[in-house]
CSV table of C-alpha atoms and ligand atoms in Angstrom, one decimal:
chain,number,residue,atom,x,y,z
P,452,UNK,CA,22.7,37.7,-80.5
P,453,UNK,CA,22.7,38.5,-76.9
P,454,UNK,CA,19.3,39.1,-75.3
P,455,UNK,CA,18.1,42.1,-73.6
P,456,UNK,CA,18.5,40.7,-70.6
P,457,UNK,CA,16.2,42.0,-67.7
P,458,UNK,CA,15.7,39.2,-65.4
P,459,UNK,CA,18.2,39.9,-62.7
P,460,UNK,CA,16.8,39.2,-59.7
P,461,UNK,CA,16.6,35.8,-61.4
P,462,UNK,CA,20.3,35.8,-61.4
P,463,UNK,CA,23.2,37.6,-63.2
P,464,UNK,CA,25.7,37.3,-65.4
P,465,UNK,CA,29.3,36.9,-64.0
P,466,UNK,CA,30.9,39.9,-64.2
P,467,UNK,CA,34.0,39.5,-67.0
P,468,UNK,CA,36.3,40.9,-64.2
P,469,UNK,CA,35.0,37.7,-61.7
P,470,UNK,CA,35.1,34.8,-64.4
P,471,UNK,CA,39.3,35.7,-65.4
P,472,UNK,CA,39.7,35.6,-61.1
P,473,UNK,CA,38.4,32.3,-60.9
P,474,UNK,CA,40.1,30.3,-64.0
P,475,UNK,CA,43.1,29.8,-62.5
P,476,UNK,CA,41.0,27.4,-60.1
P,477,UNK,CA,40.1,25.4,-62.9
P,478,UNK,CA,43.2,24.4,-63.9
P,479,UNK,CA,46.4,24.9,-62.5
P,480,UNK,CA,45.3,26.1,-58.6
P,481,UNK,CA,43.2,22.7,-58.0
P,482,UNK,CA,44.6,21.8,-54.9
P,483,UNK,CA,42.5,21.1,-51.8
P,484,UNK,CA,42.3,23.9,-48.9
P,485,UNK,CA,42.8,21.8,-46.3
P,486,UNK,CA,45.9,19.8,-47.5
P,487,UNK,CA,49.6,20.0,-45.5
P,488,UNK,CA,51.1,21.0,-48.7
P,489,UNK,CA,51.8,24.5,-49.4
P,490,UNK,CA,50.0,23.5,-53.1
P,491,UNK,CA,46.3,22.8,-51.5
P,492,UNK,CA,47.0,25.0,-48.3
P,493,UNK,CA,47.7,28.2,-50.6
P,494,UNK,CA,44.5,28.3,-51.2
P,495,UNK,CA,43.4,28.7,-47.3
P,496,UNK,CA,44.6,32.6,-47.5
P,497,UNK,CA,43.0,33.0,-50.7
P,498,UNK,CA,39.7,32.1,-49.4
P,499,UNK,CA,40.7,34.2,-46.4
P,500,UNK,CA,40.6,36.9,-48.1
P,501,UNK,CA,37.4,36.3,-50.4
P,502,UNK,CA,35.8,36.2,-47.1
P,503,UNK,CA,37.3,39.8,-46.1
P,504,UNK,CA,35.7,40.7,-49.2
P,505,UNK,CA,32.1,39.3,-48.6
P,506,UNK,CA,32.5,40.6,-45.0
P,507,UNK,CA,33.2,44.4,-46.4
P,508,UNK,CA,30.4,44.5,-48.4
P,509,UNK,CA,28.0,44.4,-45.1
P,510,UNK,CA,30.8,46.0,-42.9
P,511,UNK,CA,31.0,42.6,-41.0
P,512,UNK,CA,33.7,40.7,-39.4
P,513,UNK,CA,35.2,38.3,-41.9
P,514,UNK,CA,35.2,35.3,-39.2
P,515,UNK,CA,31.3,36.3,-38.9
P,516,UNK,CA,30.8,34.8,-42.8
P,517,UNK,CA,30.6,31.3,-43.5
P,518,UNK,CA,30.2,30.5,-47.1
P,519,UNK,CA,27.8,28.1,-48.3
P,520,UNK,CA,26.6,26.5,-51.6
P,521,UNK,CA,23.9,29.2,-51.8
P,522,UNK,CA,21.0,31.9,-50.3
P,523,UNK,CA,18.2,28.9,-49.9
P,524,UNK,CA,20.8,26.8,-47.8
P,525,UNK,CA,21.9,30.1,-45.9
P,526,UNK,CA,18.5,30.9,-45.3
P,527,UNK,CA,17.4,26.7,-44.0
P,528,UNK,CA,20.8,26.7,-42.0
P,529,UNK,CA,19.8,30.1,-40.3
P,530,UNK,CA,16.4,29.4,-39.4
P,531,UNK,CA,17.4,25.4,-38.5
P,532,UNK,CA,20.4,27.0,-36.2
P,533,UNK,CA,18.0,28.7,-34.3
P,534,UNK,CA,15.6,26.3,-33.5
P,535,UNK,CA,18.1,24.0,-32.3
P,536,UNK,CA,19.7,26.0,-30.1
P,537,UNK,CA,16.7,27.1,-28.2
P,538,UNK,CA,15.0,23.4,-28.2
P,539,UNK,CA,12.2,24.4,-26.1
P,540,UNK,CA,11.1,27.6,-28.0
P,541,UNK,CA,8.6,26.5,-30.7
P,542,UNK,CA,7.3,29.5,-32.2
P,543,UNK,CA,8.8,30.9,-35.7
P,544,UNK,CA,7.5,33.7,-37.0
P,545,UNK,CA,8.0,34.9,-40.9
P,546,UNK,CA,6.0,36.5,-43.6
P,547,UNK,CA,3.7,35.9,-46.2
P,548,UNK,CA,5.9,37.1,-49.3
P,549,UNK,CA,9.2,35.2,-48.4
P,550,UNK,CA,11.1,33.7,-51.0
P,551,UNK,CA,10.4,29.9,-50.4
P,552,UNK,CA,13.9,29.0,-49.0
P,553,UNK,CA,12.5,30.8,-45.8
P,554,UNK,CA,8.5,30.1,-46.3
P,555,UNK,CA,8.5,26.3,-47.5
P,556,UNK,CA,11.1,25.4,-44.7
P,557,UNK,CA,9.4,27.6,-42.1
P,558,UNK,CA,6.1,25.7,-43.3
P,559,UNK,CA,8.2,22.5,-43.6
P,560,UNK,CA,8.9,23.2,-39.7
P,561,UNK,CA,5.3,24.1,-39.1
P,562,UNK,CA,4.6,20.1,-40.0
P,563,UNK,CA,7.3,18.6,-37.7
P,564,UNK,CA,5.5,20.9,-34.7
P,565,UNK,CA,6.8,24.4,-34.8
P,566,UNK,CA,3.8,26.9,-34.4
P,567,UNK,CA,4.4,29.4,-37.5
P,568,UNK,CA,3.0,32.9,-37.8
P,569,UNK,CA,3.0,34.4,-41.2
P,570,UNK,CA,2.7,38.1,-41.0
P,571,UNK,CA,0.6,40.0,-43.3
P,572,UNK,CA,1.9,42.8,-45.7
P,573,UNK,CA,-0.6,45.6,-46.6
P,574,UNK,CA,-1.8,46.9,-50.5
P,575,UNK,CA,1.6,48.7,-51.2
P,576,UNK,CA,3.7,45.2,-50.0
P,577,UNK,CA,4.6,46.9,-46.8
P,578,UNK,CA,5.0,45.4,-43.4
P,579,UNK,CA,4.3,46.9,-40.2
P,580,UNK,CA,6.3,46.4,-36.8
P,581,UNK,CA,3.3,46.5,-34.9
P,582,UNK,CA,2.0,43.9,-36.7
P,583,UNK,CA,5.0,41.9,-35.4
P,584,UNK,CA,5.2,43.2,-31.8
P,585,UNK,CA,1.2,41.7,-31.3
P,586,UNK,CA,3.1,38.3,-32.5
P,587,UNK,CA,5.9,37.9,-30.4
P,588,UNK,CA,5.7,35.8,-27.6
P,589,UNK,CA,7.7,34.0,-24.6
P,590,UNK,CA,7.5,30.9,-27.4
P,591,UNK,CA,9.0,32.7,-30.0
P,592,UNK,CA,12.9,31.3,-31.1
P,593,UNK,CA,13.2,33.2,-34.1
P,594,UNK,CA,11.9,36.0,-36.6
P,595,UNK,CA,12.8,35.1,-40.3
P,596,UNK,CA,11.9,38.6,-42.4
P,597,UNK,CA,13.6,39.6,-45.4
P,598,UNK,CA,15.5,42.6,-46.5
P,599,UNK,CA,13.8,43.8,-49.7
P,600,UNK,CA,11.1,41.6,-51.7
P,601,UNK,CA,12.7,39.4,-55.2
P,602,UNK,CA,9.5,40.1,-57.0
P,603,UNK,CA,8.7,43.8,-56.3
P,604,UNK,CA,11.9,45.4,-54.4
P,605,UNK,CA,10.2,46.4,-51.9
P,606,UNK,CA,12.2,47.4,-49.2
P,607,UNK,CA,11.2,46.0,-44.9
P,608,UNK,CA,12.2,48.3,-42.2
P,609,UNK,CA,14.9,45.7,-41.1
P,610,UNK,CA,16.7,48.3,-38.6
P,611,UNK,CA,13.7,49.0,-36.8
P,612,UNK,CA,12.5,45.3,-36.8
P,613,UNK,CA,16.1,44.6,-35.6
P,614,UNK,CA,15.7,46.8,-32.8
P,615,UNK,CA,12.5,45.7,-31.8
P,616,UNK,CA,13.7,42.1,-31.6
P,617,UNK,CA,17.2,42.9,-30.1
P,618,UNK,CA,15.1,44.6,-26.8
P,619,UNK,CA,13.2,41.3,-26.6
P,620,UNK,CA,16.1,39.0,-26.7
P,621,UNK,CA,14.5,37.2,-29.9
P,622,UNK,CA,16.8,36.0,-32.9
P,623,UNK,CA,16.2,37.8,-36.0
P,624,UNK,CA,17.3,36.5,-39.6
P,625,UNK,CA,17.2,38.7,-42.5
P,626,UNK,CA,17.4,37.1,-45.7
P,627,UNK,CA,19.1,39.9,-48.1
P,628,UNK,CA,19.9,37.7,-51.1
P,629,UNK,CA,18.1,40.8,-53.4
P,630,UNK,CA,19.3,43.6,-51.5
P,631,UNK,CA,23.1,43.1,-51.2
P,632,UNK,CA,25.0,45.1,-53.5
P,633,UNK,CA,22.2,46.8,-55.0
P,634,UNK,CA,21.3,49.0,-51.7
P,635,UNK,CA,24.2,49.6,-48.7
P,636,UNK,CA,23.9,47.3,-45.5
P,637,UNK,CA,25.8,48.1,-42.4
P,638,UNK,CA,25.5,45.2,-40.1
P,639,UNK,CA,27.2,47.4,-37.2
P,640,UNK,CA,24.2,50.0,-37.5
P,641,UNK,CA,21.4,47.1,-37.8
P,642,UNK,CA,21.4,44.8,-34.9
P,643,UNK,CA,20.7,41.5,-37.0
P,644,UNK,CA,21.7,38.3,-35.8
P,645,UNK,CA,21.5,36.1,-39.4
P,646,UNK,CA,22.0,37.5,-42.8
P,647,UNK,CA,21.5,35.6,-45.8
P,648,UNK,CA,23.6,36.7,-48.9
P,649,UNK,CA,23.5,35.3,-52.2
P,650,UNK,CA,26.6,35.4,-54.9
P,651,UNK,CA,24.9,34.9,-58.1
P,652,UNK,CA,22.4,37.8,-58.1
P,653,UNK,CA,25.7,40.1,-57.9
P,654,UNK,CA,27.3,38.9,-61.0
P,655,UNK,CA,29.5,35.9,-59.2
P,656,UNK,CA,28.5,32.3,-60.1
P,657,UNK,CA,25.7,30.4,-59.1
P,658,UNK,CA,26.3,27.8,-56.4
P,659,UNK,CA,27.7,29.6,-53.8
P,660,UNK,CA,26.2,32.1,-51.2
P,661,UNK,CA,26.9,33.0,-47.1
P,662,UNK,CA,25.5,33.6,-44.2
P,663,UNK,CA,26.6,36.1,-41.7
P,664,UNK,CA,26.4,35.6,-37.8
P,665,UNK,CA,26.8,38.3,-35.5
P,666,UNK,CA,29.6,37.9,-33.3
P,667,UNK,CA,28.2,35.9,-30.1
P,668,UNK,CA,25.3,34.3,-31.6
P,669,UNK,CA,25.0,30.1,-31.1
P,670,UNK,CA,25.0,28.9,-34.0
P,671,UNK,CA,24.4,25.4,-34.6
P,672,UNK,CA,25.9,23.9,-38.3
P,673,UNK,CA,23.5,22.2,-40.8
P,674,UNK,CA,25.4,20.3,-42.7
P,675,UNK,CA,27.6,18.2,-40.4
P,676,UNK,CA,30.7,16.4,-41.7
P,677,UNK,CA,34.6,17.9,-42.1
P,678,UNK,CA,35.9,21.0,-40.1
P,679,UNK,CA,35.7,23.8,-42.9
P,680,UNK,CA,34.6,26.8,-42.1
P,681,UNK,CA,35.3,26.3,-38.7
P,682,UNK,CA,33.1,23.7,-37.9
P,683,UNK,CA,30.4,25.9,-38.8
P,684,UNK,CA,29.5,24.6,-42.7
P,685,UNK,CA,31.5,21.2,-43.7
P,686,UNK,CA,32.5,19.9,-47.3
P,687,UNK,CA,35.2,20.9,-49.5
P,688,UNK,CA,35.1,24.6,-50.2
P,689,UNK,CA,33.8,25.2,-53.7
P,690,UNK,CA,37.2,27.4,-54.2
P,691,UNK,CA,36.6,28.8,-57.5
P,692,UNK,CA,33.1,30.3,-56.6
P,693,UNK,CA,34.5,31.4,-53.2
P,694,UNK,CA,37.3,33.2,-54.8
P,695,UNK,CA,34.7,34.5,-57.6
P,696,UNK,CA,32.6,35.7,-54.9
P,697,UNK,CA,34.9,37.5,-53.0
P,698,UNK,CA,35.6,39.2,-56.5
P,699,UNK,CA,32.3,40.4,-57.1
P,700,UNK,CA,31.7,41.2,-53.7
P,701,UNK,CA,34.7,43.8,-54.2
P,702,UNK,CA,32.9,44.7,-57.2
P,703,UNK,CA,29.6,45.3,-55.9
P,704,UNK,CA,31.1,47.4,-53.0
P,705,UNK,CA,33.0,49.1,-55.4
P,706,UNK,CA,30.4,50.3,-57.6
P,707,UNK,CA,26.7,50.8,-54.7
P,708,UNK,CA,26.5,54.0,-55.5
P,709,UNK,CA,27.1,54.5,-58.8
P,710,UNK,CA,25.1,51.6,-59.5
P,711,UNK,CA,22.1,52.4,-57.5
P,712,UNK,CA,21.4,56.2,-59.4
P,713,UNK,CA,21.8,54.4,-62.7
P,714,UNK,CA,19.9,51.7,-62.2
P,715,UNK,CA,17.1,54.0,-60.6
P,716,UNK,CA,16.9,56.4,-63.6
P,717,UNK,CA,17.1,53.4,-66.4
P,718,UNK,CA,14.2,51.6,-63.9
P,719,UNK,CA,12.0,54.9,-63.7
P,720,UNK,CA,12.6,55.3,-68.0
P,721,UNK,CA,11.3,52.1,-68.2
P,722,UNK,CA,8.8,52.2,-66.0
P,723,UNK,CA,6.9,55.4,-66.6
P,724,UNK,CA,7.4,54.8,-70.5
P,725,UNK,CA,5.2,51.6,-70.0
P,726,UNK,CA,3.0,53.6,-67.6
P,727,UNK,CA,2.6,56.3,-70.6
P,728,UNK,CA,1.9,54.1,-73.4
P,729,UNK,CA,0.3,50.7,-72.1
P,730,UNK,CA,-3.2,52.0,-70.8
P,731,UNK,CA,-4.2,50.0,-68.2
P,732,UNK,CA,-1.2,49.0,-66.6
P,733,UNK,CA,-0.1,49.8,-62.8
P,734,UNK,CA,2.7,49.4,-60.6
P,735,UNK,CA,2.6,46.7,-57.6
P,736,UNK,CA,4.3,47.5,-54.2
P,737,UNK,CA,5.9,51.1,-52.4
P,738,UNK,CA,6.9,52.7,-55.2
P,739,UNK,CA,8.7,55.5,-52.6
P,740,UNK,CA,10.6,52.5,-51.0
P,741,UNK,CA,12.3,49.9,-53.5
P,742,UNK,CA,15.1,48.3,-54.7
P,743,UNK,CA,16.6,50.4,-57.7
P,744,UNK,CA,16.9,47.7,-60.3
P,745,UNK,CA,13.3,46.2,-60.0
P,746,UNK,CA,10.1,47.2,-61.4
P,747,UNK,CA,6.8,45.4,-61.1
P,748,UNK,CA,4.3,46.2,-63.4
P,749,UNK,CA,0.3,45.0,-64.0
P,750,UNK,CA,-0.9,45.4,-67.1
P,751,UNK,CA,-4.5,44.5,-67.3
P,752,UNK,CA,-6.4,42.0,-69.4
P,753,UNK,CA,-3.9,39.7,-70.8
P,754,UNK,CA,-2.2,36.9,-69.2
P,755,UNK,CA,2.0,37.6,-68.0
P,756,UNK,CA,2.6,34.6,-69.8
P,757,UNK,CA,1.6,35.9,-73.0
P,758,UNK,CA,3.4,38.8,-72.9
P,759,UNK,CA,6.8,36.6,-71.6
P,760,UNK,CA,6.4,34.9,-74.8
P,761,UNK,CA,6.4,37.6,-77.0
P,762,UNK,CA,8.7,39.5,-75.1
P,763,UNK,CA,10.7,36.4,-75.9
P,764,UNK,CA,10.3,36.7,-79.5
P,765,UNK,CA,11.4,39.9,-79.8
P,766,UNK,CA,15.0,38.5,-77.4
P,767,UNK,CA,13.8,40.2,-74.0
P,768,UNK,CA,13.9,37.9,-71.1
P,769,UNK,CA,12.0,39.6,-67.8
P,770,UNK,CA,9.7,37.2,-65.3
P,771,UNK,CA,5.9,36.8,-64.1
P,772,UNK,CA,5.7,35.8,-60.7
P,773,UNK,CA,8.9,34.5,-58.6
P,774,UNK,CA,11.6,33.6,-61.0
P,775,UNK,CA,12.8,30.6,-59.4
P,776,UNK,CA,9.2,28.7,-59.4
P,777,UNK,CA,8.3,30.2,-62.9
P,778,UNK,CA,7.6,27.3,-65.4
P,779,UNK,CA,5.0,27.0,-62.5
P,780,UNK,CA,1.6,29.6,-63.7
P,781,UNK,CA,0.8,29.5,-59.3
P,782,UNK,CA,-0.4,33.4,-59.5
P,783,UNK,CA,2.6,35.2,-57.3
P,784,UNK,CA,2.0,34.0,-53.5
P,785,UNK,CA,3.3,37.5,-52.9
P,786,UNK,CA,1.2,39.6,-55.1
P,787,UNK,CA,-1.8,37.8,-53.6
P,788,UNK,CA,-0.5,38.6,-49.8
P,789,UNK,CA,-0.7,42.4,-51.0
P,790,UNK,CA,-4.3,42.1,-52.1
P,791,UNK,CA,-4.0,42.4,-55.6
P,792,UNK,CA,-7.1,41.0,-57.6
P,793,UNK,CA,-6.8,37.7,-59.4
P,794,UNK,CA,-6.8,39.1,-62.8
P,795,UNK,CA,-4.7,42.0,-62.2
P,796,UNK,CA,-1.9,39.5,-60.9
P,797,UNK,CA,-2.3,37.2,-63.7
P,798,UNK,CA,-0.8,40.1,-66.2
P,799,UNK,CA,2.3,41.1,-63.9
P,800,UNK,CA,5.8,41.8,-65.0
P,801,UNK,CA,8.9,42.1,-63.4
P,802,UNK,CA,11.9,43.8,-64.9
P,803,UNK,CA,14.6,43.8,-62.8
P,804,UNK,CA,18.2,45.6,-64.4
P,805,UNK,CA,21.9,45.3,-63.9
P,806,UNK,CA,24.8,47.3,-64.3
P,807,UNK,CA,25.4,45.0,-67.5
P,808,UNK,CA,21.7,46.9,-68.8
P,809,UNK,CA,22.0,50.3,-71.0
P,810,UNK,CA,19.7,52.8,-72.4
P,811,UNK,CA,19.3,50.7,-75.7
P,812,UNK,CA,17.4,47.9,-73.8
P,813,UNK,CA,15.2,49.9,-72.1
P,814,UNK,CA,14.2,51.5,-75.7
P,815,UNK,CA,13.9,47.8,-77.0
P,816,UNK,CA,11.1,47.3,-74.5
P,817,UNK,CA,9.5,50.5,-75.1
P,818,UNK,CA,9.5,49.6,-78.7
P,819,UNK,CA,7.6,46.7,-78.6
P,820,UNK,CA,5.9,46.6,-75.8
P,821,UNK,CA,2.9,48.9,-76.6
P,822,UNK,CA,2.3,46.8,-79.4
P,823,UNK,CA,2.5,43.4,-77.3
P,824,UNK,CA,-0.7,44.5,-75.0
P,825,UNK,CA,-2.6,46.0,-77.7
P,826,UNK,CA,-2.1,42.9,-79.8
P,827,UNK,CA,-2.8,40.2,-77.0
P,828,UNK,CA,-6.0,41.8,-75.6
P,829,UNK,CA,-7.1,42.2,-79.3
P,830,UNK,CA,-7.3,38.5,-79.2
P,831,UNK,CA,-9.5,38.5,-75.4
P,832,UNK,CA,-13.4,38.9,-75.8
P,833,UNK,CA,-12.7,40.8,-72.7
P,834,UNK,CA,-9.5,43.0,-73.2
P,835,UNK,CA,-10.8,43.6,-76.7
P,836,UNK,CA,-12.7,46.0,-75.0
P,837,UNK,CA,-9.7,47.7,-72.9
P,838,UNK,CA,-7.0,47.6,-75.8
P,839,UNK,CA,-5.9,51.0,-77.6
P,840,UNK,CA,-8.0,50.2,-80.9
P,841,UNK,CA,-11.2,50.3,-78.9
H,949,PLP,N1,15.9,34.5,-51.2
H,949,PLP,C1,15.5,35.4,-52.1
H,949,PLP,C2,14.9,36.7,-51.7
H,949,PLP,C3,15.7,35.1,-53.5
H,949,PLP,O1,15.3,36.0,-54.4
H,949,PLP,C4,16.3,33.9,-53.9
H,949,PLP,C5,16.5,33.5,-55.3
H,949,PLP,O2,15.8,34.1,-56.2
H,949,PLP,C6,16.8,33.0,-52.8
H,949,PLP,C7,16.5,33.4,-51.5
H,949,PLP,C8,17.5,31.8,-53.1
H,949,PLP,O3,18.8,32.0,-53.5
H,949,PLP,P1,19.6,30.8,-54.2
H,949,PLP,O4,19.1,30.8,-55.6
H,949,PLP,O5,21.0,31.3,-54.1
H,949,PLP,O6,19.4,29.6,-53.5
């Protein structure tokens, strides 16, 4: 039985329509880009034009995306790329609730002698410019913020930080692995110079992501070796996930704003049905300014974990914490930068939907959920006292 799957900031399924585009790469299209023959080198064009695709999905320039293996390298080659290319700028500045592809290799950097500033967020998750204006300096090479938070949506004010940073002649890399092809991003009306994109959190495969730079920008590669992609990212293309890409990039373009009221009024069912019938239970970050597929949800007195594993019983998959270091019970590094009390972090949730989710999955949550809290803090001296029986 398939499960009710609401983890998709974790990654996606490959959309049905992707998969049948890339089979043919499997098999009998195996050839190598970069060969003389018309066999391998057929495949140049078709990788051309899965980077038209990737490009029209940020209204960019398709020789401003080079394709990669995936978001964490696109977000290490962005921030490494602009380091080296201004050697005697030491200063990086980032946040506190990056992903760690930006905050373990800005931290990594911070150990080789880079001076790093992590800026703060406030209660609701939200970060303010002038918060990054008192940073900036004569030092500073680059600003590393990302486009809209993995584990609660929330959405930064990239165009105004953009602008801010364009005035002063600073780099600025936006890592938008969670907000590409769920909200719509114009790189021509937001002045960043890095964009991190990821393919398998828009239903292509996983092992294979991009990074756009503007036009103009010195960029410096990071992995060194052949001449594919221009010099700018060597190794063998990974065809089949290229083409796959470009695919669901089409998709994703294809279906913004469809996708973005559906998945807003299935989120909101979700959420406010928990609200009404798990007491106790709150929503973590700007509810007003969010990603439409994500949902973050305290519920207080029992432990996330818990409730993953009987979520899990019942065939629902959702995530405590960041999905990609879960297996790991660290409370969220994010939901700690906002301020949120130990405990109350301890029992979050995040649900994050699809266009694959439907009505019937939400109701599979509703169903059991209720009975999940009540149940576990039944079995807590403490959330004995909170649970519905008491
Ligand atoms: N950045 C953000 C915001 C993410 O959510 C993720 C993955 O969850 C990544 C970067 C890393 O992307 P990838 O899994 O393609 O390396």
């Amino acid at each position: 039985m398939n499960p009710v799957y609401l983890d998709n900031n974790a990654t996606t399924r490959v959309a049905p329509e992707v998969l049948e585009t890339m089979l043919p790469y499997f098999s009998e299209l195996f050839g190598n880009p970069s060969s003389m023959h018309t066999f391998g080198g057929q495949l140049h064009r078709r990788i051309e034009e899965a980077r038209e695709k990737v490009a029209a999905l940020i209204n960019a320039e398709p020789y401003e995306i080079i394709f990669t293996s995936c978001g964490t390298e696109s977000d290490n080659a962005a921030i490494m790329s602009a380091v080296e290319s201004q050697p005697r700028k030491r200063h990086i500045i980032t946040t506190r609730v990056e992903h760690p592809a930006v905050l373990n290799f800005c931290q990594h950097l911070g150990r080789k002698g880079h001076r790093v500033t992590l800026l703060p967020v406030n209660k609701q998750g939200q970060l303010d410019s002038d918060t990054l204006l008192r940073t900036l300096d004569d030092d500073t090479a680059v600003v590393s913020i990302m486009y809209a938070n993995n584990e609660t949506g929330v959405i930064f004010p990239v165009e105004t930080l953009s602008s801010i940073l364009k005035e002063r002649g600073i780099l600025f890399h936006t890592d938008a692995v969670q907000a590409v092809g769920k909200i719509p991003i114009d790189v021509t009306k937001i002045p960043v110079d890095m964009l991190t994109i990821s393919g398998h959190k828009l239903h292509a495969p996983k092992g294979i992501g991009a990074l756009y730079v503007r036009k103009g920008t010195r960029f410096h590669p990071y992995i060194i070796g052949g001449h594919q992609e221009g010099g700018r990212r060597a190794g063998t293309e990974n065809v089949a996930s290229v083409i796959g890409f470009g695919k669901a990039a089409e998709l994703a373009r294809g279906h913004l704003g469809d996708d973005s009221a559906y998945l807003g009024k299935l989120r909101d069912r979700l959420e406010q049905g928990l609200l009404a019938s798990c007491p106790n239970a709150g929503v973590n970050g700007d509810i007003s300014n969010r990603l439409p597929n994500t949902s973050n949800i305290s519920f207080e007195y029992v432990e996330g974990e818990a409730i993953l594993l009987r979520l899990n019983e019942h065939n629902i998959c959702a995530s405590s914490g960041s999905a990609c270091s879960s297996g790991s019970l660290e409370p969220s590094h994010v939901l700690r930068a906002m301020g949120v009390p130990y405990t109350t972090v301890h029992g979050s949730i995040r649900f994050s939907l699809s266009r694959f989710n439907t009505d019937g999955d939400v109701d599979a949550v509703l169903d059991v959920m209720p009975g999940i809290i009540n149940e576990l803090r039944e079995l807590s001296p403490f959330g004995k006292k909170h649970s519905a029986k008491a």
